[in-house]
Tab-separated table of C-alpha atoms in Angstrom:
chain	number	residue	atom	x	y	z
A	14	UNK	CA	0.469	9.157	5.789
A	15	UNK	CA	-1.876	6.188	6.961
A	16	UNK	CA	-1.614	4.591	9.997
A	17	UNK	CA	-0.280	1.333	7.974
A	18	UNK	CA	3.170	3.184	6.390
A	19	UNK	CA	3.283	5.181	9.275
A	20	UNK	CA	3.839	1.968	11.401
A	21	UNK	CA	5.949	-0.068	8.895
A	22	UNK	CA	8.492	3.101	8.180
A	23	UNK	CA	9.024	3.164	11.796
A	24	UNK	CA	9.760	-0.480	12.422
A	25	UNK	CA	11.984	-0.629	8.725
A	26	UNK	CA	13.634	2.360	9.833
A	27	UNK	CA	14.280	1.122	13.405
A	28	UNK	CA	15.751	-2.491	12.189
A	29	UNK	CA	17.959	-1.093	9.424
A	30	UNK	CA	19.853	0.969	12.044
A	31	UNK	CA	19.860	-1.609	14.375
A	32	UNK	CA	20.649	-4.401	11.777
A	33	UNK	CA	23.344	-2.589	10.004
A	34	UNK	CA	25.761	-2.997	12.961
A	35	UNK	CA	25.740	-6.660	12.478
A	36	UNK	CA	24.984	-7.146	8.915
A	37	UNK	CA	23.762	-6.139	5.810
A	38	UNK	CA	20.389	-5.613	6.260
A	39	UNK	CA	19.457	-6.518	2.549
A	40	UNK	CA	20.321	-10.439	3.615
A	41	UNK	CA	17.527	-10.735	6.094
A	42	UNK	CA	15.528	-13.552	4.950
A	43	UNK	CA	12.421	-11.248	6.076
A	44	UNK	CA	12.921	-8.282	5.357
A	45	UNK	CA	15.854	-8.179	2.804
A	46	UNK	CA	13.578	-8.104	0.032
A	47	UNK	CA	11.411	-5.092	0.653
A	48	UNK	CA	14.507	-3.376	1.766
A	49	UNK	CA	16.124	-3.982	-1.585
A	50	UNK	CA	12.840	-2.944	-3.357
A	51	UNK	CA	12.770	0.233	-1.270
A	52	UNK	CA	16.902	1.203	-1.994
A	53	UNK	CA	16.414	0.285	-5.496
A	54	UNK	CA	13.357	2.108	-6.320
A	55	UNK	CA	14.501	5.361	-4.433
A	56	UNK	CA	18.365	4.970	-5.637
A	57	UNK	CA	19.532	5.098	-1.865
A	58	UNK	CA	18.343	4.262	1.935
A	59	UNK	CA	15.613	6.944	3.578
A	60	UNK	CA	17.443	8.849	6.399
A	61	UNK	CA	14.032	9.918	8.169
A	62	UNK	CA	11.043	8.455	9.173
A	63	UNK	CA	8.793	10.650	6.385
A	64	UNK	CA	11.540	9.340	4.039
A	65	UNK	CA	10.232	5.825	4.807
A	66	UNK	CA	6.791	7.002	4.873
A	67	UNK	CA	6.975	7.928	1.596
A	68	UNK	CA	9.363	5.661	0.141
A	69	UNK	CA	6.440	2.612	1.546
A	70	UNK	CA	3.471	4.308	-0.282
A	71	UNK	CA	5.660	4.887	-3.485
A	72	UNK	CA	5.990	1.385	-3.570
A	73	UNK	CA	2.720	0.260	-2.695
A	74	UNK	CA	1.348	3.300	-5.174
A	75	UNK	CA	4.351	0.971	-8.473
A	76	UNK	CA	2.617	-1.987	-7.432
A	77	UNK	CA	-0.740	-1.002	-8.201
A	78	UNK	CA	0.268	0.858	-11.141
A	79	UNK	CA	1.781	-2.161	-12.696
A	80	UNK	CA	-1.097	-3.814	-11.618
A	81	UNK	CA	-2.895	-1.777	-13.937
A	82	UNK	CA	-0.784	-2.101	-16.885
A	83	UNK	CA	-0.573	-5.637	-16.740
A	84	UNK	CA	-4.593	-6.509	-15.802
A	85	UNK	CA	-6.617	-3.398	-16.562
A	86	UNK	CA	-8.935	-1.857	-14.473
A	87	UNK	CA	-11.987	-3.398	-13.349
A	88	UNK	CA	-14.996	-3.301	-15.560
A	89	UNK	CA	-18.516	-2.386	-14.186
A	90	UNK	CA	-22.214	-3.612	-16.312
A	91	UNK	CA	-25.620	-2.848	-15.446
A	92	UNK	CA	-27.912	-5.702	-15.980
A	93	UNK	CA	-31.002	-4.760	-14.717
A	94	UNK	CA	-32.582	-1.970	-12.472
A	95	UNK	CA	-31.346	-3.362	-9.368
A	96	UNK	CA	-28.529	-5.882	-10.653
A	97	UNK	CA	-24.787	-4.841	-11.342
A	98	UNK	CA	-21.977	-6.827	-11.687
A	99	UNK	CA	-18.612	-5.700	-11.298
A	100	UNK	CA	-14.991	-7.876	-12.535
A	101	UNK	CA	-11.696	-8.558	-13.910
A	102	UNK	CA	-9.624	-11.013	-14.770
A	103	UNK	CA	-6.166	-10.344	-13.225
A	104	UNK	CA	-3.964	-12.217	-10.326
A	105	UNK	CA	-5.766	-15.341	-9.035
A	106	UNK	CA	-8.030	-15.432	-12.133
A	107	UNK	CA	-11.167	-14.025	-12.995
A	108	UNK	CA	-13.326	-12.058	-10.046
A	109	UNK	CA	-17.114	-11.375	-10.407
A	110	UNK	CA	-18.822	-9.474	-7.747
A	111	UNK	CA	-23.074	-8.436	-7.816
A	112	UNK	CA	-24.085	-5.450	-6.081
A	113	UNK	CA	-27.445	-3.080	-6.122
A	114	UNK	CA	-25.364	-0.247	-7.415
A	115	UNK	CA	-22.428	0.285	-9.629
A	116	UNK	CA	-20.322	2.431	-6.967
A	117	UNK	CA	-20.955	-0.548	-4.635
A	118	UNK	CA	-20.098	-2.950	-7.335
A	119	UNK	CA	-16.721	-1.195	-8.446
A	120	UNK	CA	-15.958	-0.825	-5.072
A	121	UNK	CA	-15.602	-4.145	-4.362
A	122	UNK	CA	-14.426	-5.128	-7.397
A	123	UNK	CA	-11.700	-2.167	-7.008
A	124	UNK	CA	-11.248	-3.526	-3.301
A	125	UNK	CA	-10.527	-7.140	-3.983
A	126	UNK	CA	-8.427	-6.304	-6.997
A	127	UNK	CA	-5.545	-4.216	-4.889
A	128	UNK	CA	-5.615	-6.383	-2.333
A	129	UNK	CA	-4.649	-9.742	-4.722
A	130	UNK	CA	-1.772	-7.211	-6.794
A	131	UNK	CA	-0.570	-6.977	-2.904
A	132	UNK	CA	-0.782	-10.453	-1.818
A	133	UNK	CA	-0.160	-12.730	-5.120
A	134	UNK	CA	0.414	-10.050	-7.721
């Protein structure tokens, strides 16, 4: 796993079994929700860190999937030699990117996309 669920699992993992002795760790105003997301989606709590691991990207890996269903892919057009544009239209509205190459320009495009279906999708 990345460095990014690698960290998270451990610090989820770490404040459920530290949390749990006190409270239900589903009511932290925090973290509640993503723990709720996580037990839900997997149909019980991880046990191990890799659990975690994986149970972070499988949820990061639904969001962008329903991302896709909902706003399509983004879309790539060559208008010129030199001039490509790259967009979509999905959370936050409609994106437009240039670039001098269509792998640049999807890129982006691609780039910007996941990270709006993470932060306002």
């Amino acid at each position: 796993m990345n460095l990014v669920t690698h960290t998270l699992a451990q610090i989820l993992m770490d404040f459920v079994q530290r949390a749990k002795t006190v409270m239900n760790p589903e009511e932290d105003p925090v973290l509640g929700p993503l723990l709720t997301q996580v037990r839900l989606r997997r149909g019980g709590w991880p046990q191990t860190k890799e659990e975690w691991e994986e149970a972070l990207a499988r949820l990061l890996a639904e969001i962008v999937v329903e991302g896709w269903d909902r706003y399509g892919a983004p879309g790539v057009a060559q208008l010129g030699e030199h001039r490509v544009v790259a967009s979509f239209n999905g959370p936050g509205g409609l994106y437009t990117v240039e670039a001098s190459s269509k792998r640049e320009a999807y890129m982006e495009a691609r780039r910007e996309w996941v990270y709006r279906l993470l932060t306002q999708g």
